[in-house]
Coordinates of C-alpha atoms in Angstrom, one line a residue:
Chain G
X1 CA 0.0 0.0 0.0
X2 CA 0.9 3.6 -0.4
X3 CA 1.9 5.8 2.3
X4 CA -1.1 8.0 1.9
X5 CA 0.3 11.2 4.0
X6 CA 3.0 11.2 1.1
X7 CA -0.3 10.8 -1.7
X8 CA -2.5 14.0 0.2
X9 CA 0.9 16.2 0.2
X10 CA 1.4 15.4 -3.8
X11 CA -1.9 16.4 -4.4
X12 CA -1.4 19.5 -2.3
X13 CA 1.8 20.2 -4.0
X14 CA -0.2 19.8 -7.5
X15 CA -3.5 21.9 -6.0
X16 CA -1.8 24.8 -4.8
X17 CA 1.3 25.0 -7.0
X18 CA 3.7 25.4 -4.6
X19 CA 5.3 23.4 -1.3
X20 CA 4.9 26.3 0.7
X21 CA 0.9 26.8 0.0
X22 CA 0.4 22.8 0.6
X23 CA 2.1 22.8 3.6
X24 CA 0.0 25.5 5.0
X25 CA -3.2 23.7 3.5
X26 CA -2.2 20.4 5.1
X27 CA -0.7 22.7 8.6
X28 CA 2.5 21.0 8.2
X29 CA 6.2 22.3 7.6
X30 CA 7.4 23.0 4.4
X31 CA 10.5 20.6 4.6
X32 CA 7.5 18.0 6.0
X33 CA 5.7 18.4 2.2
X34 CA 9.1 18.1 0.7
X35 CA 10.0 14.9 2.4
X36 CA 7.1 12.8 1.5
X37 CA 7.5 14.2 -2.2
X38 CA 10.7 12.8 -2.4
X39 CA 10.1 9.9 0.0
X40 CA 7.2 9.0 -2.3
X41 CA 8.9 10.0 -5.7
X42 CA 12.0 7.3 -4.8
X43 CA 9.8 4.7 -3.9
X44 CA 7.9 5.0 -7.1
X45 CA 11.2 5.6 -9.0
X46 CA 10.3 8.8 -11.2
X47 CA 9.5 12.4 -10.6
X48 CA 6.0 13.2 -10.3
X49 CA 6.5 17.2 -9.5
X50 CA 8.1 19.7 -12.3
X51 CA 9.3 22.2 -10.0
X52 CA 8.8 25.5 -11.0
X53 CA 6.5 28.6 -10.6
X54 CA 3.9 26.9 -10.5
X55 CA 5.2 23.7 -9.7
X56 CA 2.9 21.3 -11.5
X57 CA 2.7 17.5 -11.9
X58 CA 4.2 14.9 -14.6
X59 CA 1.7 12.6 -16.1
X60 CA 2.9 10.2 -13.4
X61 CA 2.3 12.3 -10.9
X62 CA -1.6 13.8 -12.1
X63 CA -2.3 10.0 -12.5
X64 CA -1.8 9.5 -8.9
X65 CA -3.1 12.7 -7.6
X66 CA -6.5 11.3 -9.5
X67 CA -5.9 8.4 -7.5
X68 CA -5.8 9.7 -4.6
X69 CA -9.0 11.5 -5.1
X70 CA -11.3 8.4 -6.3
X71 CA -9.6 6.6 -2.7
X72 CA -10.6 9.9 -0.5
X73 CA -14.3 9.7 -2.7
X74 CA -14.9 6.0 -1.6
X75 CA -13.5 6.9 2.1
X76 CA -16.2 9.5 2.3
X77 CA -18.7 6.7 1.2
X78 CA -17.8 4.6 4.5
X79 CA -19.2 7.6 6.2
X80 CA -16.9 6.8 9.3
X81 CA -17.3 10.3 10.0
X82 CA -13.1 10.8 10.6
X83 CA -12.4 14.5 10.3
X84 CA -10.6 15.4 7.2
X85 CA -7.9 18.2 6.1
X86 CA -10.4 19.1 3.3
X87 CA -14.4 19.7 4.0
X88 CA -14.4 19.4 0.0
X89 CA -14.2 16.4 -1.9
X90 CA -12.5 17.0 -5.5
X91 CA -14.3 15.0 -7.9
X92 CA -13.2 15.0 -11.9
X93 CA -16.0 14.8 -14.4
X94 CA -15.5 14.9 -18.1
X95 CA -18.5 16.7 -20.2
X96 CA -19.6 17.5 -23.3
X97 CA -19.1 21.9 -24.1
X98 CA -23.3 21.5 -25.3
X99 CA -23.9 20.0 -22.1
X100 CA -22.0 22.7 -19.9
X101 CA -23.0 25.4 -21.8
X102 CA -27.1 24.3 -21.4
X103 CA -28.3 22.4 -18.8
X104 CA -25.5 20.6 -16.3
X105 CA -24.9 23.1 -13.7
X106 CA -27.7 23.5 -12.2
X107 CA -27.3 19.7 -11.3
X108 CA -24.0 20.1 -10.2
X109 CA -25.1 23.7 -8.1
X110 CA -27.2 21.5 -5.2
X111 CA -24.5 20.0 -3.9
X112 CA -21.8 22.4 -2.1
X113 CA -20.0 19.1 -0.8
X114 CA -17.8 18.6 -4.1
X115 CA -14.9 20.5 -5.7
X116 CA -16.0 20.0 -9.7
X117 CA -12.6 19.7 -11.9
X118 CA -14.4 19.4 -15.1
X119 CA -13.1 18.3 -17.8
X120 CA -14.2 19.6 -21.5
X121 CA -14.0 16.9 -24.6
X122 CA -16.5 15.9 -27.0
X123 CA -19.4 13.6 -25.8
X124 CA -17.8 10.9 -28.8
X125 CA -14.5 10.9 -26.5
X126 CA -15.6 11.9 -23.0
X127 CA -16.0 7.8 -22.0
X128 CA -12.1 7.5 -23.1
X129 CA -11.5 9.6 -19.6
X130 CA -13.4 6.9 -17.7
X131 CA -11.8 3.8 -19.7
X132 CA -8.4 5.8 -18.7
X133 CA -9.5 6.3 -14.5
X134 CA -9.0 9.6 -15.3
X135 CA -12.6 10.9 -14.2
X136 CA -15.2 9.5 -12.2
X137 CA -17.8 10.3 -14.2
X138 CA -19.0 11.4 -17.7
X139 CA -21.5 13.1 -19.7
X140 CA -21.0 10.8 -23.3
X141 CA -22.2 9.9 -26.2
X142 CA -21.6 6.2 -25.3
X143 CA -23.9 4.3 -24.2
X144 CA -21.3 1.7 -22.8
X145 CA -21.2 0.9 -20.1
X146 CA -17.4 1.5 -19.9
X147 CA -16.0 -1.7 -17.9
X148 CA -16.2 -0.8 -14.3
X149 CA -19.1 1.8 -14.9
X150 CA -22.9 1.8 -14.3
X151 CA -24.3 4.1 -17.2
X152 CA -28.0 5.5 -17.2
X153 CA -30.1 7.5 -20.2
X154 CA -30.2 11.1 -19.9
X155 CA -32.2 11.5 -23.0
X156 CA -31.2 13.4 -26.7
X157 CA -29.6 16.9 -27.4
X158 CA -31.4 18.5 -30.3
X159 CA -29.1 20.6 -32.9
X160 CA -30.3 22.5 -35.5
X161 CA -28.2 23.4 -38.6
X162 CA -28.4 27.0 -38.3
X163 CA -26.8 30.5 -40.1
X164 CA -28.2 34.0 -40.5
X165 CA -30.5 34.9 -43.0
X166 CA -27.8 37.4 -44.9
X167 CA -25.4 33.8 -44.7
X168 CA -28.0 31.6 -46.5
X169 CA -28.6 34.5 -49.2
X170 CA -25.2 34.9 -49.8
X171 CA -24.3 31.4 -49.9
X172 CA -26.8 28.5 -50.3
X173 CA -29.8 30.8 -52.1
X174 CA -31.0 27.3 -52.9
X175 CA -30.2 25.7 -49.5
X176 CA -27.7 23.2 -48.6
X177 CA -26.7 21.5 -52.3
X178 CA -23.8 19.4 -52.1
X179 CA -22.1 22.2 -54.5
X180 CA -23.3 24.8 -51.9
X181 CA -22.1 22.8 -48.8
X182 CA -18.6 22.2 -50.2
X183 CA -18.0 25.8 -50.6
X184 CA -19.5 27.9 -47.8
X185 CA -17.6 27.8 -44.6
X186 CA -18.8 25.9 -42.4
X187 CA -18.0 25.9 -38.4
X188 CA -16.2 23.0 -36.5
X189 CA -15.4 23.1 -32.7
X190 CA -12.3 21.0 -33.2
X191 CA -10.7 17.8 -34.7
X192 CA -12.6 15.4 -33.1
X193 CA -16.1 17.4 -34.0
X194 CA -18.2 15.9 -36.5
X195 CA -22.0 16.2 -36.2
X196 CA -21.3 19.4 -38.9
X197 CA -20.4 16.5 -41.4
X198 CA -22.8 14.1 -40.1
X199 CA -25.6 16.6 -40.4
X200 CA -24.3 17.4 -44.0
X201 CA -24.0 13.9 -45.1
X202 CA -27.9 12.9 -44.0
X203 CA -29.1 16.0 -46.2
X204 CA -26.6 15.8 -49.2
X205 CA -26.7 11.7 -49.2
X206 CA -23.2 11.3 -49.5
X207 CA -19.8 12.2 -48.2
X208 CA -19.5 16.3 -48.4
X209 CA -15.9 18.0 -47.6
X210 CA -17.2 21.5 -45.9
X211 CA -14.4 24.2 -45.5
X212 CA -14.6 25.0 -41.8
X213 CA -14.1 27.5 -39.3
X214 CA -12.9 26.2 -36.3
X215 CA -14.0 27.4 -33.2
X216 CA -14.3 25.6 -29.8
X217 CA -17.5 27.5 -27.8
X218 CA -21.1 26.5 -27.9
X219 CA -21.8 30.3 -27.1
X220 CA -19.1 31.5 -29.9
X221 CA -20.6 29.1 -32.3
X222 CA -24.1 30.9 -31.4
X223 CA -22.8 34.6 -32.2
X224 CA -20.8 33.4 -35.1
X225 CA -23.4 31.7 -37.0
X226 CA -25.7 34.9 -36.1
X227 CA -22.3 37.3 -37.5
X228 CA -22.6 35.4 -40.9
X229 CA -19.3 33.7 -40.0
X230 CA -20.5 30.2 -40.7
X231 CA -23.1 27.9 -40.6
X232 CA -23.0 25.0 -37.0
X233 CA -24.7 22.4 -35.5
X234 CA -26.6 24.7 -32.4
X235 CA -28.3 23.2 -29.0
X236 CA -32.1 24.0 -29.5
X237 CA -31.7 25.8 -26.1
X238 CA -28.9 27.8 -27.2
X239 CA -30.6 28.6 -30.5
X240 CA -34.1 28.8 -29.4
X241 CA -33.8 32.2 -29.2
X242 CA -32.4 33.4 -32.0
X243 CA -34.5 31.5 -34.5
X244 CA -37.6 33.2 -32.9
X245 CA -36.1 36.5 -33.5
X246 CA -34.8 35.6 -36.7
X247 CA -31.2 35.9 -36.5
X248 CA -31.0 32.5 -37.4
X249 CA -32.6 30.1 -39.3
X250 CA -32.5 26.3 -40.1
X251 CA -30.5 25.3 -43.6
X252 CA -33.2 23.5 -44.2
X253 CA -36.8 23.4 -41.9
X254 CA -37.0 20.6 -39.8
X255 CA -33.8 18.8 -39.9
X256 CA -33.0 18.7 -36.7
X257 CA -30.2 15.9 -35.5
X258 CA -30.6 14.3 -32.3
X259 CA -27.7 12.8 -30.2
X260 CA -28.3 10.5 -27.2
X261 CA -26.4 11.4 -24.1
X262 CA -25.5 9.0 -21.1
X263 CA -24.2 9.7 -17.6
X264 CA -21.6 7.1 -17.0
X265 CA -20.0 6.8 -13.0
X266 CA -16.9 4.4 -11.7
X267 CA -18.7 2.0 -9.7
X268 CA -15.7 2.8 -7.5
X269 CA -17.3 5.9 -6.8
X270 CA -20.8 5.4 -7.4
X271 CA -21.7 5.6 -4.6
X272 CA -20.7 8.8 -2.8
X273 CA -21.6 10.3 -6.0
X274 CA -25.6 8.9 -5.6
X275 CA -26.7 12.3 -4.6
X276 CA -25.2 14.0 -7.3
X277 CA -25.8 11.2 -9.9
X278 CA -29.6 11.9 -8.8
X279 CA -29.7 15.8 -9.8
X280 CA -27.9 15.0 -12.7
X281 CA -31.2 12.6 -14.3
X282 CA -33.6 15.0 -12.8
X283 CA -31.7 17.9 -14.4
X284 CA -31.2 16.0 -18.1
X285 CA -35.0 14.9 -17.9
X286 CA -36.1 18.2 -17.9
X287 CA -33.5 19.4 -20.5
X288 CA -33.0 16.9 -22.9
X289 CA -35.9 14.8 -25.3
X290 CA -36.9 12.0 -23.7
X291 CA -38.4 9.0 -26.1
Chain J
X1 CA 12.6 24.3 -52.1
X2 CA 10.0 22.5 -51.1
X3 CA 7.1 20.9 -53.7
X4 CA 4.4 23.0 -52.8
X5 CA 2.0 20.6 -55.0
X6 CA 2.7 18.3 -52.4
X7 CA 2.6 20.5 -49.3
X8 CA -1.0 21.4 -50.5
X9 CA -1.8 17.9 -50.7
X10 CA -0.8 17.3 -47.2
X11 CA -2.7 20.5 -46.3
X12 CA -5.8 19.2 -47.8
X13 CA -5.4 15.4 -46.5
X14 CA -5.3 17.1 -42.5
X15 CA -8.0 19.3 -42.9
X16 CA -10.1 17.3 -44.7
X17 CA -9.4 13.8 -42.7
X18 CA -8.6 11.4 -45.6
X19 CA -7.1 11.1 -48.9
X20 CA -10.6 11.0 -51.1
X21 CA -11.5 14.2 -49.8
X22 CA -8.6 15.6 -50.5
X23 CA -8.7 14.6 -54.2
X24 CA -11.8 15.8 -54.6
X25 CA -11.0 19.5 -53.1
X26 CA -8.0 19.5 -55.4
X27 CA -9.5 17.5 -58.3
X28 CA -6.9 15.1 -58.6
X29 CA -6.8 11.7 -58.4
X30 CA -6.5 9.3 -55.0
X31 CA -3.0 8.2 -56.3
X32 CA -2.0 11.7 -57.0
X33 CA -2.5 12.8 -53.4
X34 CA -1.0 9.9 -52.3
X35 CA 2.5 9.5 -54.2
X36 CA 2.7 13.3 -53.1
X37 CA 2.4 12.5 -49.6
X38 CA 4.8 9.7 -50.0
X39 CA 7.5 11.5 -51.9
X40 CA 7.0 14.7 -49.0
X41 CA 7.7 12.1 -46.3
X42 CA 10.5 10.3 -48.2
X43 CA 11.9 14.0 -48.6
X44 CA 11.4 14.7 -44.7
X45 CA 12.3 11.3 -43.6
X46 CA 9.2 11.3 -41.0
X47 CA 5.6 10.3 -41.3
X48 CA 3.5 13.2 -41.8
X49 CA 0.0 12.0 -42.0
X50 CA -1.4 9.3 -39.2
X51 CA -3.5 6.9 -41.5
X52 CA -6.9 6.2 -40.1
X53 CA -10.2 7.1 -39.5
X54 CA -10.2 10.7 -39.8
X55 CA -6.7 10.9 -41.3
X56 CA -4.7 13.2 -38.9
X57 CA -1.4 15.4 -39.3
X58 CA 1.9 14.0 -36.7
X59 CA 3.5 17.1 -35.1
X60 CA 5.8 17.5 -38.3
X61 CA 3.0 17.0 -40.6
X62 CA 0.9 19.8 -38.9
X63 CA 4.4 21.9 -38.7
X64 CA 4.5 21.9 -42.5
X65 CA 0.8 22.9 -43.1
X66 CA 1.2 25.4 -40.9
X67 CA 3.9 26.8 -42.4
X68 CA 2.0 26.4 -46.5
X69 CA -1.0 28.2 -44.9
X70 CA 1.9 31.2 -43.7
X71 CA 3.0 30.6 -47.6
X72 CA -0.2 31.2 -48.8
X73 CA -0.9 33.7 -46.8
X74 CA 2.2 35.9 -47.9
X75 CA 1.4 34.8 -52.0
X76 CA -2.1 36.4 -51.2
X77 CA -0.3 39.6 -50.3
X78 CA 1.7 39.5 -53.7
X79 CA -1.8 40.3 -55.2
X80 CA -1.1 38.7 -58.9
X81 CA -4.8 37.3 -58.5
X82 CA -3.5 33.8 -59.4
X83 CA -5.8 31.2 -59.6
X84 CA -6.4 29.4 -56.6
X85 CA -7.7 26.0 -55.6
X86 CA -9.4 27.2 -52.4
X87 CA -11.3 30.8 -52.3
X88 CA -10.8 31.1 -48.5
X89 CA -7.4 31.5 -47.0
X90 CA -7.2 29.8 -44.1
X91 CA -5.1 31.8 -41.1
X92 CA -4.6 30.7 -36.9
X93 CA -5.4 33.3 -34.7
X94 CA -4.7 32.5 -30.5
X95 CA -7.2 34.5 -28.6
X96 CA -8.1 34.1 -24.7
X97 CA -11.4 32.9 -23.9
X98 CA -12.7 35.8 -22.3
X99 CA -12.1 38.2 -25.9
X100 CA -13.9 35.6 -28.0
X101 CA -16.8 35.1 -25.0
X102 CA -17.1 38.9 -25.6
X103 CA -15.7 41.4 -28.1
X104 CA -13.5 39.4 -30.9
X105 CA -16.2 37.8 -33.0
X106 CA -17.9 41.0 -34.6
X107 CA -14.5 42.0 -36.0
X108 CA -13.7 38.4 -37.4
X109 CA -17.3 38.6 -39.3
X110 CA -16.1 41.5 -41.0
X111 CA -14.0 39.5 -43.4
X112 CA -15.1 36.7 -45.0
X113 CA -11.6 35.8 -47.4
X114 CA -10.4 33.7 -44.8
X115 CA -11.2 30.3 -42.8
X116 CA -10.5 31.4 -39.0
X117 CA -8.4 29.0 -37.0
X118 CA -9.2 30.1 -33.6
X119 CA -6.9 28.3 -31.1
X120 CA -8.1 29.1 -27.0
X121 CA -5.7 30.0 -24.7
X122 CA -5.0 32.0 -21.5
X123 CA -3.8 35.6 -22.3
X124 CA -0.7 34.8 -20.5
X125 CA 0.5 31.9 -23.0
X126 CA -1.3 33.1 -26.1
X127 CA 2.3 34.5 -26.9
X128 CA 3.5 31.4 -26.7
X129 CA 2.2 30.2 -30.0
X130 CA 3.5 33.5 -32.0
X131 CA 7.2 32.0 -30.7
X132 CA 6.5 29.1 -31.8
X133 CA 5.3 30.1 -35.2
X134 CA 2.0 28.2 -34.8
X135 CA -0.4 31.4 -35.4
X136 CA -0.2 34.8 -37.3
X137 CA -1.7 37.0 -34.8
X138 CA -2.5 36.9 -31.3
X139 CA -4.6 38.3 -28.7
X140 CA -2.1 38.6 -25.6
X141 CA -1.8 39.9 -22.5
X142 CA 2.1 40.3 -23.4
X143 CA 3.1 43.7 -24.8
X144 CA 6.1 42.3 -26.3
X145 CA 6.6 42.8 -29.7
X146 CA 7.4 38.7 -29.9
X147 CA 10.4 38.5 -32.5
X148 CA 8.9 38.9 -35.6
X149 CA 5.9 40.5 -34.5
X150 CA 4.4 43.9 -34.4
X151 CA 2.1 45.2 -31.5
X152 CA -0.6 47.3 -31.0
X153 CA -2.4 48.2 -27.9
X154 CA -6.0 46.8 -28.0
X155 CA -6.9 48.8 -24.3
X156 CA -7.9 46.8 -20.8
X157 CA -10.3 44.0 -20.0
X158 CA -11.9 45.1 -16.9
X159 CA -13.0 41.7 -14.6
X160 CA -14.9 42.0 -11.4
X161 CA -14.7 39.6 -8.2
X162 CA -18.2 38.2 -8.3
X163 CA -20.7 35.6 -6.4
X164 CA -24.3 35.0 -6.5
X165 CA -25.8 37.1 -3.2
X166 CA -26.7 33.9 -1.1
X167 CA -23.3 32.5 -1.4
X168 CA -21.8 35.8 -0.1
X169 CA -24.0 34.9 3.0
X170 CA -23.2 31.7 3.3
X171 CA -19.1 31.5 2.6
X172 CA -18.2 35.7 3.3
X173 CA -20.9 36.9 5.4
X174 CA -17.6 39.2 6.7
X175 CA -16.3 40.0 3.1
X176 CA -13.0 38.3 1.3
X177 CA -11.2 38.7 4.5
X178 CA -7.9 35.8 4.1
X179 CA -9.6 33.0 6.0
X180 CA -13.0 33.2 3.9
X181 CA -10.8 33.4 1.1
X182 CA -9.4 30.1 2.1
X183 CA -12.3 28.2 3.2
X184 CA -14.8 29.4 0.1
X185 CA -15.0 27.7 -3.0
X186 CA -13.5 29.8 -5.9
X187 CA -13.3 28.8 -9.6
X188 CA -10.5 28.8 -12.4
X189 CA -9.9 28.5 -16.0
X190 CA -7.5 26.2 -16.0
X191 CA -3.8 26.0 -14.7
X192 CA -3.0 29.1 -16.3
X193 CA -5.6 30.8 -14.8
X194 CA -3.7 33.2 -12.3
X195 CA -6.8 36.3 -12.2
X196 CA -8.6 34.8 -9.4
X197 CA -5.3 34.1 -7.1
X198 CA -3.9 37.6 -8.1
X199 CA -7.3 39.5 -7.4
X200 CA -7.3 37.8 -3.9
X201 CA -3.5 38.5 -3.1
X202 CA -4.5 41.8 -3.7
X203 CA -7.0 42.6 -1.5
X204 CA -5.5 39.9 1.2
X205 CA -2.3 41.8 1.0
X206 CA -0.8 38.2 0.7
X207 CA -0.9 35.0 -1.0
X208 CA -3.7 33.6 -0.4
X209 CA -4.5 29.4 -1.5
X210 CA -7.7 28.8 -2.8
X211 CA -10.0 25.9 -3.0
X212 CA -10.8 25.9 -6.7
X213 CA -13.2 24.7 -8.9
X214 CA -11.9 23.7 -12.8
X215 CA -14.5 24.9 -15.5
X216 CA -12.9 26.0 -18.9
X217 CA -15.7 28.4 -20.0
X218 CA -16.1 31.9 -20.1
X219 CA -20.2 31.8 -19.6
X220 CA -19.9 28.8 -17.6
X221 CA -18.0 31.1 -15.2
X222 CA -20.8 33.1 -15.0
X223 CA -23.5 30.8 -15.0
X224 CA -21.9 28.7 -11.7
X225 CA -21.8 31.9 -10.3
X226 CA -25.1 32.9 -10.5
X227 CA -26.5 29.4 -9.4
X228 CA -23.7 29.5 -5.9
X229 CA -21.3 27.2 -7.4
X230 CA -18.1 29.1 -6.9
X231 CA -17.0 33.0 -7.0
X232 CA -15.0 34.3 -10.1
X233 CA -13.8 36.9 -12.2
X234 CA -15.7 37.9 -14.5
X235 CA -15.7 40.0 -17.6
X236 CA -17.8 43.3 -17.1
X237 CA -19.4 43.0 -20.3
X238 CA -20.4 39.1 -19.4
X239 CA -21.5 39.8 -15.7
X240 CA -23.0 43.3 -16.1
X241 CA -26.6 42.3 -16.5
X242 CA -26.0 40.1 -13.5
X243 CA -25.0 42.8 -11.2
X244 CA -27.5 45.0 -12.6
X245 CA -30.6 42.4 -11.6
X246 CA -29.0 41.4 -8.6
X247 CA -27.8 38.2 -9.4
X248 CA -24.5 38.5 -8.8
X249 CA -22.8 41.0 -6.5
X250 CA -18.8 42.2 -6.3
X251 CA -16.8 39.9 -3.4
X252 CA -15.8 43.9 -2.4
X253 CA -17.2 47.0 -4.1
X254 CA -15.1 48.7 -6.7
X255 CA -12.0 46.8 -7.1
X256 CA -12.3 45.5 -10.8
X257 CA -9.2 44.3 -12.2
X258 CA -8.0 45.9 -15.0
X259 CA -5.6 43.0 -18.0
X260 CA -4.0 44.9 -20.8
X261 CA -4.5 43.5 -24.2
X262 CA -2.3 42.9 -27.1
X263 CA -2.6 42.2 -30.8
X264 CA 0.0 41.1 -32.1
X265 CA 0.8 39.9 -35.7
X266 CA 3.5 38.2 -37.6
X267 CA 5.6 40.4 -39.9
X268 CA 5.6 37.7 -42.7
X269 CA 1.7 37.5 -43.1
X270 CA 0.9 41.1 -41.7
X271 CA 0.3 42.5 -45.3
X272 CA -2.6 40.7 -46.0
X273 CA -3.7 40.3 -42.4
X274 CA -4.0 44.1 -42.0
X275 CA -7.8 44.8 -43.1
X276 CA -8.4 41.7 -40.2
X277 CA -6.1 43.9 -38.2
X278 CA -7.8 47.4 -38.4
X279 CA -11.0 45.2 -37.9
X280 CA -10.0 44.2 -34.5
X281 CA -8.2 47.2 -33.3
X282 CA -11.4 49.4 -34.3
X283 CA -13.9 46.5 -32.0
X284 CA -11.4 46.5 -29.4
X285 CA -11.8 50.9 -29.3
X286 CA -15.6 50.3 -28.7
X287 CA -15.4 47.1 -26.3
X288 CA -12.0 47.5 -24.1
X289 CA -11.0 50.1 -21.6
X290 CA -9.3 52.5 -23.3
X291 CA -6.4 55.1 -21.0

C-alpha cells in the first residue's frame, strides 16, 4: 500500500502550486511536504513534481493525484465520520461543451460538498476519460457501459443546422446543395467534431468536404453563425432564441439531429456520487428529449 | 525548395481527414495525393500524416501545413490574383477565452476571405504560439513585440470579483477577509488561470491558497456563479446584467481588475492580415477600456 500522507501532500503540491501553499493547506512544515515528495517520488522511482512557478505534476504524478481523489471519494462513502484536512471532496468529471453550456450546472449547483474539476472533450471521446481512471464520471455519447461503470439514459440533445438569413442568401440561395455545402464555410469546434459533417451527409446523401471554421465555444458558435461567420450544429436551447427573432434560421426546416447522451459513474465511486448522480437525471429529464 | 503541389496535398489530406476528400477538393486523383504525400515524407524522412479514421497530421506533418497556410498567406499579399484551388485562405489566430466570449467575434465577421483558426488559450500563454510560429496573430496579455511581430495596444479588460448574493452569505458573510478566502470555493480557468489568485492576493495583501473549482468556460463562469457554485472573475461585459438584476454582487465594491490587451501579428503574413487587423483594433476601441 501507499503511504497515503506522502499521496495527500502530492496532491497539495499539484493543487496549490507550490510546497509552501500545501504545507500551509495540510498545517504541516514545508521541509514535511518536501520529504514525503521525495520519500514518495523514490519509492515509485520517477519524478511526479516539475518544480517550477507553478510547480505542476508529470503525467505520473496527475495520475496519482487522480488516484488519490477516487480513494478519498470512496473513504467519504464509508461515512466513518473521521475528520478530514479538506471539507471538499474534489471530484473529476468529463463533459460535453453543449452540455455545460445548457443544462449541467444547475445539477451540479445543489451539492456544495464537491470541488468540480471538469473536464471539456467531445461527448464521442468523453467515455475514453473513464476507460483511462481519469474521471469518475461522464457526460457521453456512449452508451457503454465503460468496464467498471454503471451508465443510465439522460435522454437526446437537439441541434439544428443553423446560419443568418444574410449567410444563407449569400451562400446557399438554394439551400444546402452538395455544391453549396462544399463551398461555404462551415464551423467545426475541433478535430474530433463531427456532427457538422454528419448533419451534412444525412441532407446531401453522401460524403460532403465542408471548409470550416474552427471554433471551440457552444456560445461563440451561437454569435458566429448569427455574425454570418459560418453555418453549425446549435443546441435547441442555445438557438431557441435566436430562430424566434430571426437571427437565425434552419438550412433546411425541420432537420433537426438528435444525439443520445448517457451519464456514465466508476462504480468505485458510485456511490458517494448517488446524490449527485440523482440531480444529474432529474436535471437532463427536464432538459433533454426524452423518447 | 519544397514541392508545394505536395505541401498542398498534405494541407488538404489534415484538414479534410482522408485522402478521397482531398482529391476531390483539389481534383486530382486518390493516387496523386497519395504519391505526393509519400514523396514529402521520403523527402522529410518522418511520417507526416497518421493513417486512419479521420486521417490526422503527426506534429511534423501539422508543422509543415502550418507553415504552407503562412506561404499562402504571404502569395495572397503579392496580389497577382493567381488562380487558386481554395477561395478562403485559411489563417490561426490565439485569442483568450474571455475576448472571444465577448468582443472578438464581430471584428472576425467583417471579413469573410479567410477560414479562422481560432486556437483558446489564457492571455498569459497566447504569446506562446506566435514563438513558436504556430499562429499569425494573437490576442495577448504580453506587450512584447514577440520576434517577428508587431504590436498594438488593443486597451484593458476590466474583470470583477463576483458571487451570487446567497453564497456571499453563506461562505463571506464578513467580506473576502484571508480566511473566507481560504475556506470558500473559488473557480478557475484552467492551470494558467492566475486572475482569481492575483485578485485575492491583492485585497489579502498576501498570498492567499484557494480551493478551486476547474470549468474552462467563459459563460460557464458566469453561469456557476449565479447558481452559488463558486466566486469568479468575471468579464464586465459578461456579468453586467448580473450585477444590474442582482444576481450576482462584487466579493468587495469597486475593485475591478484591469488586464491589458495585445494584438499582435506576424511580420511575414501582416500584409494581407492588415484589413483583419484594423477590424480588430477598431472592435477592441468600442469594447476594451481604453487610457
Amino acid at each position: 500500500m501507499y503511504e497515503y500522507t506522502q499521496l495527500e501532500a502530492l496532491c497539495a503540491v499539484i493543487r496549490t502550486g507550490s510546497f509552501d501553499a500545501a504545507a500551509g493547506q495540510l498545517g504541516v512544515t514545508q521541509s514535511a511536504i518536501s520529504q514525503r515528495i521525495r520519500l514518495l517520488e523514490e519509492r515509485v522511482g520517477t519524478v511526479l513534481v516539475k518544480r517550477g512557478q507553478p510547480c505542476t505534476g508529470t503525467d505520473s504524478g496527475k495520475r496519482l493525484a487522480t488516484h488519490t481523489d477516487q480513494v478519498r471519494l470512496m473513504e467519504k462513502a464509508l461515512e466513518f465520520g473521521l475528520p478530514s484536512t479538506e471539507t471538499r471532496t474534489p471530484v473529476r468529471i468529463a463533459v460535453n461543451a453543449d452540455s455545460l453550456a445548457t443544462w449541467l450546472l444547475p445539477a451540479l449547483a445543489q451539492h456544495d460538498d464537491f470541488l468540480y474539476d471538469l473536464i471539456i472533450d467531445d461527448q464521442d471521446h468523453s467515455a475514453d476519460w473513464l476507460r483511462a481512471g481519469e474521471v469518475a464520471a461522464a457526460v457521453t455519447g456512449h452508451p457503454g457501459p465503460v468496464q467498471g461503470c454503471d451508465s443510465h439514459a439522460l435522454g437526446a440533445m437537439r441541434y439544428f443546422a443553423t446560419a443568418s438569413p444574410s449567410y444563407m442568401a449569400r451562400h446557399m440561395p438554394d439551400g444546402p446543395t452538395s455544391e453549396a455545402l462544399e463551398a461555404s464555410p462551415a464551423m467545426t469546434f475541433n478535430d474530433k467534431d463531427r456532427l457538422q459533417s454528419d448533419w451534412a451527409k444525412t441532407v446531401a446523401g453522401h460524403t460532403v468536404t465542408l471548409p470550416k471554421h474552427r471554433l471551440a465555444s457552444s456560445q461563440g458558435f451561437v454569435e458566429a453563425a448569427c455574425l454570418g461567420i459560418g453555418w453549425g450544429m446549435n443546441p435547441e436551447s442555445l438557438c431557441r432564441d435566436a430562430i424566434a427573432s430571426g437571427h437565425l434560421v434552419e438550412l433546411a426546416r425541420e432537420t433537426p439531429l438528435d444525439v443520445d447522451l448517457y451519464w456514465q459513474v466508476s462504480r468505485l465511486t458510485a456511490e458517494p456520487l448517488r446524490p449527485l448522480t440523482r440531480s444529474v437525471l432529474e436535471q437532463a429529464r427536464l432538459a433533454l428529449i426524452q423518447t
